[in-house]
mmCIF file of C-alpha atoms in Angstrom:
data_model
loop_
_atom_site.group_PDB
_atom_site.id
_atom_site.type_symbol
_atom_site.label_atom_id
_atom_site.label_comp_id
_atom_site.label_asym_id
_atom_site.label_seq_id
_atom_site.Cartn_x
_atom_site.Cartn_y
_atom_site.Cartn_z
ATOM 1 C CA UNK A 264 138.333 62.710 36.310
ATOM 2 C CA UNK A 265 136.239 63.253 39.514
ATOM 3 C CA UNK A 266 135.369 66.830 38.772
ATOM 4 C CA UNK A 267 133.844 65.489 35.335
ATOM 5 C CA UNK A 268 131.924 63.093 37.152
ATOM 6 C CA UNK A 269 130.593 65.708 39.650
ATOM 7 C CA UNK A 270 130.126 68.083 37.178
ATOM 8 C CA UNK A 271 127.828 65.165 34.741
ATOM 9 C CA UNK A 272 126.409 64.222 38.357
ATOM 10 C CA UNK A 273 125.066 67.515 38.401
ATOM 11 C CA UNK A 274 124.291 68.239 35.209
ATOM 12 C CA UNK A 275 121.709 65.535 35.174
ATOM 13 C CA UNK A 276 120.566 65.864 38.611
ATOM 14 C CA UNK A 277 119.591 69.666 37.157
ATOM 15 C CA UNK A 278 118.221 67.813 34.136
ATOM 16 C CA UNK A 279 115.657 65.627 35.698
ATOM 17 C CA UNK A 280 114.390 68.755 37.962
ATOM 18 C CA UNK A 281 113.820 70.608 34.871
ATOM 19 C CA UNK A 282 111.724 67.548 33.798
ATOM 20 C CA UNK A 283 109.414 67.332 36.403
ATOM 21 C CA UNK A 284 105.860 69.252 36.204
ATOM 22 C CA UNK A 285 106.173 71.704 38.676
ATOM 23 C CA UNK A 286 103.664 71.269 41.566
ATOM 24 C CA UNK A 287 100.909 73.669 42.578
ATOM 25 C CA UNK A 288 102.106 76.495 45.058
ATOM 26 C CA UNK A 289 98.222 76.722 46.335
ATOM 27 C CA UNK A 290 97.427 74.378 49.274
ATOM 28 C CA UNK A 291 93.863 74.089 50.950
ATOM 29 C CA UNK A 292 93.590 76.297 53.455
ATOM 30 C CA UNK A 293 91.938 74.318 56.506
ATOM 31 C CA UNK A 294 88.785 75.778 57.536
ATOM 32 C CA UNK A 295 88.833 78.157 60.525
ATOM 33 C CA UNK A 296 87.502 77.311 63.718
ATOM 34 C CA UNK A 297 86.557 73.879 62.962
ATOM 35 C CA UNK A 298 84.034 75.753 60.404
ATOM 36 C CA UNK A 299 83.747 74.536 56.947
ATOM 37 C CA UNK A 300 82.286 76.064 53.991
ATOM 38 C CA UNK A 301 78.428 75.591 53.448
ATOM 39 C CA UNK A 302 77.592 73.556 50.554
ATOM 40 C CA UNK A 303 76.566 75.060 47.354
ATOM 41 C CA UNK A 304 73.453 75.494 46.617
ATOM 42 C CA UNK A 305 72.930 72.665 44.406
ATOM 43 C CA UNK A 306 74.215 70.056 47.115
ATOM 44 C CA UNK A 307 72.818 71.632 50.110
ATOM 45 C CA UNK A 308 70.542 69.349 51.248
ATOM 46 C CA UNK A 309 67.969 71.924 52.128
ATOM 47 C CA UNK A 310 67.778 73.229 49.189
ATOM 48 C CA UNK A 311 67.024 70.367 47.394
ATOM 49 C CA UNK A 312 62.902 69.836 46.763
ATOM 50 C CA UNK A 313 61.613 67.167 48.940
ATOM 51 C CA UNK A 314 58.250 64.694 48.636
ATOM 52 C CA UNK A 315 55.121 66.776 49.443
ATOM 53 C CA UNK A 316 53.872 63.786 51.606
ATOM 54 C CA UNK A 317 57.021 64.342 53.851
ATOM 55 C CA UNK A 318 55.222 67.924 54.892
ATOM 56 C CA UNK A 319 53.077 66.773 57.773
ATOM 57 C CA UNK A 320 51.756 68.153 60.536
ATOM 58 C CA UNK A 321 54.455 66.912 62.879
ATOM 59 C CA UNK A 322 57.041 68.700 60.423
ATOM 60 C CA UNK A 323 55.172 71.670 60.197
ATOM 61 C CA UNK A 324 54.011 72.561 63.402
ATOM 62 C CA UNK A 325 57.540 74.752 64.721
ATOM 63 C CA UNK A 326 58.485 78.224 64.114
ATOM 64 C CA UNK A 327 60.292 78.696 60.968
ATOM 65 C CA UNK A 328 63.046 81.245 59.913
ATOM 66 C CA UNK A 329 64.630 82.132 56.731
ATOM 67 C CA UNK A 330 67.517 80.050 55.742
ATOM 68 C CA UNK A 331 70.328 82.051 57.297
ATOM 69 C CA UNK A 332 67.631 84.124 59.622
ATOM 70 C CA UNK A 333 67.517 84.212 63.416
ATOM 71 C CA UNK A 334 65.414 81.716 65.097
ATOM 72 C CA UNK A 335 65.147 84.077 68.002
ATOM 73 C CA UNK A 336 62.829 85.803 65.751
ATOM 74 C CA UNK A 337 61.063 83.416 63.500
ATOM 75 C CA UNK A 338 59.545 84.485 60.492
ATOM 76 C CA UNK A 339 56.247 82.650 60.971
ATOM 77 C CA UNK A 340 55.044 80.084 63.447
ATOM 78 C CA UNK A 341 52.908 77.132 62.683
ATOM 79 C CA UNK A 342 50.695 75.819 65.276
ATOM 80 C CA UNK A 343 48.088 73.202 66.234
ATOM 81 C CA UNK A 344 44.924 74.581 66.907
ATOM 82 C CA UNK A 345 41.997 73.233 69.112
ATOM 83 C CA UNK A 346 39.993 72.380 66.134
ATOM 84 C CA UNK A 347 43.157 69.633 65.100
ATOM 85 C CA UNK A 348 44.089 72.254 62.151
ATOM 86 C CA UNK A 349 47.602 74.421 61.706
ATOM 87 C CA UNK A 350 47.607 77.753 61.501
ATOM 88 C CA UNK A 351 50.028 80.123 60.197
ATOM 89 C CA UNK A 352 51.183 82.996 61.923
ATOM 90 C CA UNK A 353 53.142 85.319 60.347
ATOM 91 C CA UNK A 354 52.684 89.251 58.404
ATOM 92 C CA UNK A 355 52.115 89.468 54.887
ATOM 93 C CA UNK A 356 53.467 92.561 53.457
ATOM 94 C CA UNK A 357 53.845 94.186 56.645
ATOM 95 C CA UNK A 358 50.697 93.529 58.278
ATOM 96 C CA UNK A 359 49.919 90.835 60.460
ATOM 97 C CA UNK A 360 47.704 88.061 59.679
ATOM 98 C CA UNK A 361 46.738 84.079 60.391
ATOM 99 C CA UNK A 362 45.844 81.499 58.043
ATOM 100 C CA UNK A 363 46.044 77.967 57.518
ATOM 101 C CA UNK A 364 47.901 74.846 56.107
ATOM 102 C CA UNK A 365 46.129 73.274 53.742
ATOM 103 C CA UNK A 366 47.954 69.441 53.410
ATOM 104 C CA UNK A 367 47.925 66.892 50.848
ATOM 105 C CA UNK A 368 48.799 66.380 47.092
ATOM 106 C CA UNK A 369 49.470 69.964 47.194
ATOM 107 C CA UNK A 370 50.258 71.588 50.310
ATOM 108 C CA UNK A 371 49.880 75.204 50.852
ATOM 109 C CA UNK A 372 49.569 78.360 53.119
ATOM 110 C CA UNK A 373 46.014 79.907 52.575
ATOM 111 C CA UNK A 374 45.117 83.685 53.703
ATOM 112 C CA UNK A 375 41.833 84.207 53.117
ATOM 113 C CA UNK A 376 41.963 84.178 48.777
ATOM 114 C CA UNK A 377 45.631 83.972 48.717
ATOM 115 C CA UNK A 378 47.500 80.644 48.845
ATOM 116 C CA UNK A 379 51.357 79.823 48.942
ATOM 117 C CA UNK A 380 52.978 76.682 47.769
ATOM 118 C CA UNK A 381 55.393 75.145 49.710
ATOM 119 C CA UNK A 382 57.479 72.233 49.503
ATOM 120 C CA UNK A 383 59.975 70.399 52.002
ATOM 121 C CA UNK A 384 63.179 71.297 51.518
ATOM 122 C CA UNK A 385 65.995 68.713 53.353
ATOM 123 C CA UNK A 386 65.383 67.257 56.815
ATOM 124 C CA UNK A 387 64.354 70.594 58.548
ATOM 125 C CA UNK A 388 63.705 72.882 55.739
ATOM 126 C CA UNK A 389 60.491 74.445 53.783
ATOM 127 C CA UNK A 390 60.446 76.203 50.637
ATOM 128 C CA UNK A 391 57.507 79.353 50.665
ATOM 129 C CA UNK A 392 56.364 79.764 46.789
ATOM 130 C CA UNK A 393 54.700 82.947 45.554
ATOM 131 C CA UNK A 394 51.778 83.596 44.814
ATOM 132 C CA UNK A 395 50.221 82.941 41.080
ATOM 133 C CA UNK A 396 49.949 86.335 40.707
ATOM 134 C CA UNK A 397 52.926 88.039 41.984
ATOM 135 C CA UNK A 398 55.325 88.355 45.126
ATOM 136 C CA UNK A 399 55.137 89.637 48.528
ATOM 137 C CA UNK A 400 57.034 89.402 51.697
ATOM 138 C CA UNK A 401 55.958 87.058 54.368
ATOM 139 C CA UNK A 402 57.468 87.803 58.102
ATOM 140 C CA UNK A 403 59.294 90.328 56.246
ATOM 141 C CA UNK A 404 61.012 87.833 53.705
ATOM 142 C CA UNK A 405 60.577 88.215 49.880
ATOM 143 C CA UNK A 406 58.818 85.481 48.492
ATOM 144 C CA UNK A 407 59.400 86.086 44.484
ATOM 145 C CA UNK A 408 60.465 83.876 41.648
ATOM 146 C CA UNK A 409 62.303 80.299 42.985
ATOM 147 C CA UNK A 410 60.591 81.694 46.372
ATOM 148 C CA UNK A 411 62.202 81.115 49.830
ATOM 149 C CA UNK A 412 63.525 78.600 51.480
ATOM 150 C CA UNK A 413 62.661 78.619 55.986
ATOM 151 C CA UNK A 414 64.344 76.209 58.529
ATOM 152 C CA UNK A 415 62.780 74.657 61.428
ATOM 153 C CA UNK A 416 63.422 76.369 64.779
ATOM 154 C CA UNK A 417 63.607 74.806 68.001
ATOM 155 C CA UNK A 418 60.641 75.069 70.161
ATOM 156 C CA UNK A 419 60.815 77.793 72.904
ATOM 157 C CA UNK A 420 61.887 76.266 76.149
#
């Protein structure tokens, strides 16, 4: 009698495993490093279109490089003139040049005829549109279609 209640014992103990969803052989694999992923794109806060009003001069007026670039080597620098004006600092397709931030409703880098629409991207970002007419590359950084988005750098010191 014991064996046929050890063998029913087991019988449904094998039952009731059968019956259970199996669970997921993946598990997260913990970041490296103390690193985590960066954000997609669509929840990186940079990358997200900010107010134009938020683009002022104290915003503006660092050296900015590429999202992903080296701040040792900024892209283009923006800086307060005598005159109380920012100027841009940069090349545009490979040569250099300065021009100047035009602010307001609409606020925009303007080389001589050309202008560039940016925006404020995040807390310390700033999205470089092309122009009307075309692309070009700006401190050596394509600025075509969605254009490109530049991060504050810290001030030389």
């Amino acid at each position: 009698m014991r064996t046929i209640a050890i063998v029913t014992g087991l019988a449904l103990l094998t039952a009731c495993e059968a019956a259970q969803e199996p669970q997921s052989q993946e598990a997260e694999t913990p970041p490296q490093n103390g690193q985590s992923d960066p954000p997609p794109a669509e929840e990186d806060p940079v990358m997200q279109p900010g107010e134009p009003h938020g683009v002022d001069t104290a915003y503006l007026e660092h050296p900015w490089a590429v999202k992903g670039g080296d701040c040792r080597k900024p892209d283009f620098d923006i800086n307060l003139n005598p005159a109380g004006d920012l100027t841009v600092e940069t090349s545009l397709n490979g040569s250099p040049r300065t021009g100047y931030v035009a602010q307001g409703d609409e606020p925009r880098f303007v080389f001589d005829a050309l202008e560039l629409p940016v925006e404020g991207r995040g807390v310390d970002g700033l999205a470089v549109m092309p122009p009307e007419d075309g692309e070009l590359t700006l401190g050596g950084v394509a600025i075509k279609g969605d254009g490109a988005v530049f991060i504050q750098c810290p001030e030389p010191g």
